[in-house]
Tab-separated table of C-alpha atoms in Angstrom:
chain	number	residue	atom	x	y	z
A	916	ASP	CA	101.471	101.755	100.271
A	917	LYS	CA	97.726	101.211	100.677
A	918	VAL	CA	96.291	101.301	104.178
A	919	LEU	CA	96.024	97.708	105.508
A	920	MET	CA	96.837	96.233	102.105
A	921	GLU	CA	96.649	92.742	103.671
A	922	LEU	CA	92.864	93.164	103.893
A	923	ILE	CA	92.358	94.126	100.236
A	924	GLU	CA	90.158	91.491	98.594
A	925	PRO	CA	91.478	89.456	95.610
A	926	TYR	CA	91.051	91.045	92.187
A	927	GLU	CA	88.590	88.396	90.955
A	928	LEU	CA	86.230	89.059	93.870
A	929	ARG	CA	86.482	92.849	93.541
A	930	ALA	CA	85.851	92.682	89.777
A	931	ALA	CA	82.784	90.467	90.324
A	932	LYS	CA	81.358	92.904	92.884
A	933	LEU	CA	82.010	95.846	90.555
A	934	ARG	CA	80.276	94.108	87.637
A	935	GLU	CA	77.257	93.287	89.827
A	936	PHE	CA	77.030	96.940	90.891
A	937	LEU	CA	77.363	98.345	87.360
A	938	GLU	CA	74.859	95.934	85.842
A	939	ASP	CA	72.428	96.795	88.626
A	940	VAL	CA	72.812	100.502	87.775
A	941	LYS	CA	72.385	100.046	84.025
A	942	PRO	CA	72.135	96.485	82.683
A	943	SER	CA	71.788	97.650	79.053
A	944	LEU	CA	75.446	98.780	78.871
A	945	HIS	CA	78.405	96.560	78.039
A	946	TYR	CA	81.087	96.572	80.747
A	947	ASP	CA	84.663	95.599	79.970
A	948	ILE	CA	86.541	95.274	83.284
A	949	VAL	CA	90.304	94.842	83.033
A	950	PRO	CA	93.015	94.460	85.696
A	951	LEU	CA	95.579	97.264	85.975
A	952	VAL	CA	99.149	95.995	86.202
A	953	ASP	CA	100.650	99.484	85.835
A	954	PRO	CA	99.454	103.056	86.650
A	955	TYR	CA	97.946	103.601	83.182
A	956	GLY	CA	96.431	100.334	81.965
A	957	PRO	CA	94.833	100.442	78.492
A	958	SER	CA	94.069	104.178	78.792
A	959	VAL	CA	97.314	105.131	77.014
A	960	THR	CA	97.202	102.458	74.287
A	961	ASP	CA	93.526	101.957	73.333
A	962	PRO	CA	92.657	104.140	70.301
A	963	ASP	CA	88.915	103.556	70.755
A	964	LEU	CA	88.672	105.297	74.117
A	965	GLN	CA	87.136	108.785	74.061
A	966	CYS	CA	86.539	109.801	77.666
A	967	LEU	CA	88.090	109.327	81.101
A	968	VAL	CA	86.068	109.859	84.272
A	969	VAL	CA	88.115	111.558	86.991
A	970	SER	CA	87.539	113.219	90.349
A	971	GLU	CA	89.131	116.356	91.745
A	972	GLU	CA	91.888	114.261	93.331
A	973	THR	CA	92.540	112.112	90.234
A	974	ARG	CA	92.453	114.878	87.611
A	975	ARG	CA	96.263	115.075	87.604
A	976	GLY	CA	96.313	111.375	86.804
A	977	GLY	CA	93.955	111.995	83.891
A	978	GLU	CA	96.225	114.750	82.594
A	979	ALA	CA	99.180	112.342	82.854
A	980	VAL	CA	97.183	109.820	80.774
A	981	ASN	CA	96.616	112.403	78.052
A	982	LYS	CA	100.313	113.298	78.024
A	983	LYS	CA	101.168	109.620	77.489
A	984	ARG	CA	98.525	109.287	74.762
A	985	LEU	CA	100.016	112.219	72.847
A	986	GLU	CA	103.454	110.605	73.154
A	987	ASN	CA	101.929	107.418	71.712
A	988	GLY	CA	100.343	109.306	68.803
A	989	LEU	CA	96.797	108.983	70.155
A	990	PRO	CA	94.186	111.741	70.584
A	991	GLU	CA	93.578	113.182	74.051
A	992	LEU	CA	90.647	111.884	76.089
A	993	ALA	CA	87.877	114.138	77.335
A	994	LEU	CA	88.268	114.382	81.116
A	995	TYR	CA	84.862	114.250	82.792
A	996	GLU	CA	85.129	115.267	86.451
A	997	ILE	CA	82.668	113.915	89.000
A	998	LEU	CA	82.168	114.766	92.677
A	999	LEU	CA	83.139	112.166	95.247
A	1000	MET	CA	80.443	110.842	97.574
A	1001	LYS	CA	80.903	112.097	101.140
A	1002	ASP	CA	80.806	109.600	103.994
A	1003	PRO	CA	78.462	111.070	106.644
A	1004	GLU	CA	79.669	108.498	109.197
A	1005	HIS	CA	83.419	108.975	108.796
A	1006	SER	CA	85.400	109.290	112.003
A	1007	GLN	CA	88.069	111.869	112.789
A	1008	ASN	CA	90.953	109.719	111.511
A	1009	GLU	CA	89.156	108.651	108.315
A	1010	GLU	CA	88.808	110.327	104.921
A	1011	GLU	CA	85.732	112.476	104.270
A	1012	LYS	CA	84.905	110.570	101.085
A	1013	ILE	CA	83.562	107.020	100.957
A	1014	SER	CA	86.890	105.206	101.007
A	1015	SER	CA	88.020	101.594	100.854
A	1016	SER	CA	90.829	102.546	103.258
A	1017	SER	CA	88.264	103.587	105.874
A	1018	LEU	CA	86.258	100.414	105.297
A	1019	ARG	CA	89.380	98.286	105.844
A	1020	GLN	CA	90.200	100.193	109.049
A	1021	ARG	CA	86.716	99.351	110.335
A	1022	LEU	CA	87.479	95.654	109.820
A	1023	LEU	CA	90.158	95.792	112.521
A	1024	GLY	CA	89.061	93.759	115.517
A	1025	THR	CA	86.501	91.729	113.556
A	1026	LEU	CA	86.825	88.049	112.690
A	1027	LEU	CA	87.898	87.484	109.078
A	1028	GLN	CA	86.733	83.875	109.247
A	1029	PRO	CA	84.743	81.771	111.738
A	1030	LEU	CA	86.577	80.364	114.739
A	1031	ARG	CA	87.902	76.879	114.070
A	1032	GLN	CA	86.473	74.436	116.598
A	1033	ASP	CA	89.100	71.848	117.516
A	1034	PRO	CA	87.954	69.348	120.172
A	1035	ALA	CA	91.588	68.383	120.760
A	1036	LEU	CA	92.379	71.862	122.078
A	1037	PRO	CA	91.767	72.468	125.778
A	1038	SER	CA	89.224	75.161	126.627
A	1039	ARG	CA	91.869	76.879	128.758
A	1040	PRO	CA	94.364	78.335	128.976
A	1041	TYR	CA	93.519	80.105	125.722
A	1042	VAL	CA	96.841	81.307	124.316
A	1043	ILE	CA	97.092	84.276	121.948
A	1044	GLY	CA	100.391	85.077	120.208
A	1045	LEU	CA	100.725	88.845	119.707
A	1046	THR	CA	103.308	89.763	117.058
A	1047	GLY	CA	104.209	92.776	114.917
A	1048	GLY	CA	107.029	95.082	113.904
A	1049	THR	CA	108.487	97.904	115.963
A	1050	GLY	CA	105.871	100.605	116.624
A	1051	SER	CA	102.959	98.464	115.419
A	1052	GLY	CA	101.102	98.762	118.731
A	1053	LYS	CA	101.868	95.452	120.493
A	1054	THR	CA	102.259	97.149	123.892
A	1055	SER	CA	98.977	99.060	123.542
A	1056	ILE	CA	97.039	95.949	122.508
A	1057	ALA	CA	98.655	93.943	125.319
A	1058	LYS	CA	97.530	96.584	127.848
A	1059	LEU	CA	93.981	96.446	126.492
A	1060	LEU	CA	93.961	92.647	126.784
A	1061	GLY	CA	95.393	92.959	130.292
A	1062	HIS	CA	92.555	95.288	131.323
A	1063	LEU	CA	90.127	92.643	130.028
A	1064	GLY	CA	91.684	90.074	132.348
A	1065	ALA	CA	94.358	88.477	130.187
A	1066	PHE	CA	97.543	87.137	131.777
A	1067	LEU	CA	100.405	88.853	129.931
A	1068	ILE	CA	103.686	87.140	129.054
A	1069	ASP	CA	106.279	89.570	127.676
A	1070	ALA	CA	108.674	87.637	125.439
A	1071	ASP	CA	111.063	90.614	125.305
A	1072	LYS	CA	111.449	90.506	129.095
A	1073	LEU	CA	111.985	86.752	128.999
A	1074	GLY	CA	114.583	87.306	126.273
A	1075	HIS	CA	116.510	89.552	128.656
A	1076	ALA	CA	116.010	87.219	131.614
A	1077	VAL	CA	117.651	84.220	129.927
A	1078	TYR	CA	120.915	86.202	129.521
A	1079	VAL	CA	121.385	87.468	133.091
A	1080	PRO	CA	124.051	85.816	135.274
A	1081	GLY	CA	122.457	82.729	136.734
A	1082	GLY	CA	119.842	82.753	133.965
A	1083	PRO	CA	119.097	79.528	132.092
A	1084	ALA	CA	121.110	80.425	128.972
A	1085	TYR	CA	123.918	82.474	130.528
A	1086	GLU	CA	126.595	79.760	130.880
A	1087	GLN	CA	125.865	78.246	127.439
A	1088	VAL	CA	126.024	81.637	125.670
A	1089	VAL	CA	129.337	82.580	127.358
A	1090	ALA	CA	130.789	79.141	126.535
A	1091	ALA	CA	129.721	79.457	122.891
A	1092	PHE	CA	130.776	83.063	122.250
A	1093	GLY	CA	133.629	83.699	124.664
A	1094	ALA	CA	134.372	85.931	127.643
A	1095	GLU	CA	134.817	88.964	125.357
A	1096	ILE	CA	131.016	89.367	125.290
A	1097	LEU	CA	131.010	90.102	129.047
A	1098	ASN	CA	130.930	93.483	130.779
A	1099	GLU	CA	133.205	94.092	133.761
A	1100	ASP	CA	130.393	93.121	136.148
A	1101	GLY	CA	129.967	89.757	134.415
A	1102	THR	CA	126.743	90.619	132.580
A	1103	ILE	CA	126.454	89.858	128.875
A	1104	ASN	CA	126.975	92.898	126.642
A	1105	ARG	CA	124.138	92.386	124.169
A	1106	LYS	CA	125.594	94.907	121.697
A	1107	VAL	CA	128.891	93.001	121.522
A	1108	LEU	CA	127.008	89.711	121.246
A	1109	GLY	CA	124.775	91.181	118.532
A	1110	ALA	CA	127.778	92.313	116.521
A	1111	LYS	CA	129.063	88.743	116.608
A	1112	VAL	CA	125.885	87.075	115.330
A	1113	PHE	CA	123.946	89.458	113.086
A	1114	GLY	CA	124.909	89.004	109.456
A	1115	ASN	CA	126.309	85.559	110.259
A	1116	GLN	CA	123.557	82.973	109.839
A	1117	GLU	CA	125.574	80.144	111.386
A	1118	ARG	CA	126.380	82.085	114.575
A	1119	LEU	CA	122.840	83.443	114.786
A	1120	LYS	CA	121.462	79.897	114.620
A	1121	SER	CA	123.914	78.814	117.336
A	1122	LEU	CA	122.566	81.586	119.569
A	1123	THR	CA	118.882	80.925	118.877
A	1124	ASP	CA	119.404	77.180	119.393
A	1125	ILE	CA	120.540	78.051	122.925
A	1126	VAL	CA	118.132	80.867	123.792
A	1127	TRP	CA	114.810	79.994	122.157
A	1128	PRO	CA	114.252	76.587	123.856
A	1129	GLU	CA	114.873	78.237	127.234
A	1130	MET	CA	112.453	81.050	126.413
A	1131	ALA	CA	109.839	78.506	125.271
A	1132	ARG	CA	110.254	76.629	128.550
A	1133	MET	CA	109.788	79.858	130.527
A	1134	VAL	CA	106.697	80.745	128.492
A	1135	LYS	CA	105.200	77.306	129.200
A	1136	GLU	CA	105.881	77.774	132.900
A	1137	GLN	CA	104.046	81.112	132.858
A	1138	ILE	CA	101.135	79.610	130.893
A	1139	GLY	CA	100.901	76.989	133.627
A	1140	GLU	CA	100.886	79.782	136.224
A	1141	ALA	CA	98.098	81.560	134.339
A	1142	ASP	CA	96.091	78.326	134.208
A	1143	ALA	CA	96.548	77.851	137.965
A	1144	GLN	CA	95.170	81.374	138.505
A	1145	GLY	CA	92.125	80.528	136.425
């Protein structure tokens, strides 16, 4: 449930950065960095540990560690509480402390890797596929791109357009799924059609085999229109 967990760096890289930092602070100490595959790690099984560094917000976790240690027949650890560093540049929607979540949020909109130069690709039209789950902000991002001059192609609208009477997929869909999917006015009842296909992989594939090629054709037509507009 971490914020933007997709942008969390691999463990090996994070451990290397941590070691570099610690050895820079005090190179004379020995640092044993271990991955945590559960909430407790070695803190509840290592008899040689004596102290656990916590913050105000992780003290409850430290107390939970000590409870587990007692259950395992080990002595409690001294809990040494430190103050968290404040982030003087945090924005309104970020945490007050220096936080990896805030740092990952700031990565949004930046390139994670250099652009791949492919001489086989035409310089225009430059096509961006915008995807994401419900409520992820596709419409807002599309509007921003539109204000910057992008030509917008709404796949949802095309998905509706292929089903309307006279649309490119209408006759094929009715022939494949029967007249019972039609409303009285001859339009396709998408709820009835959905009930027929969802949960049935074979029927769903039959529908997408009809609809998706038509949508792709319509998208290509609109890309051509965008290219003609410059």
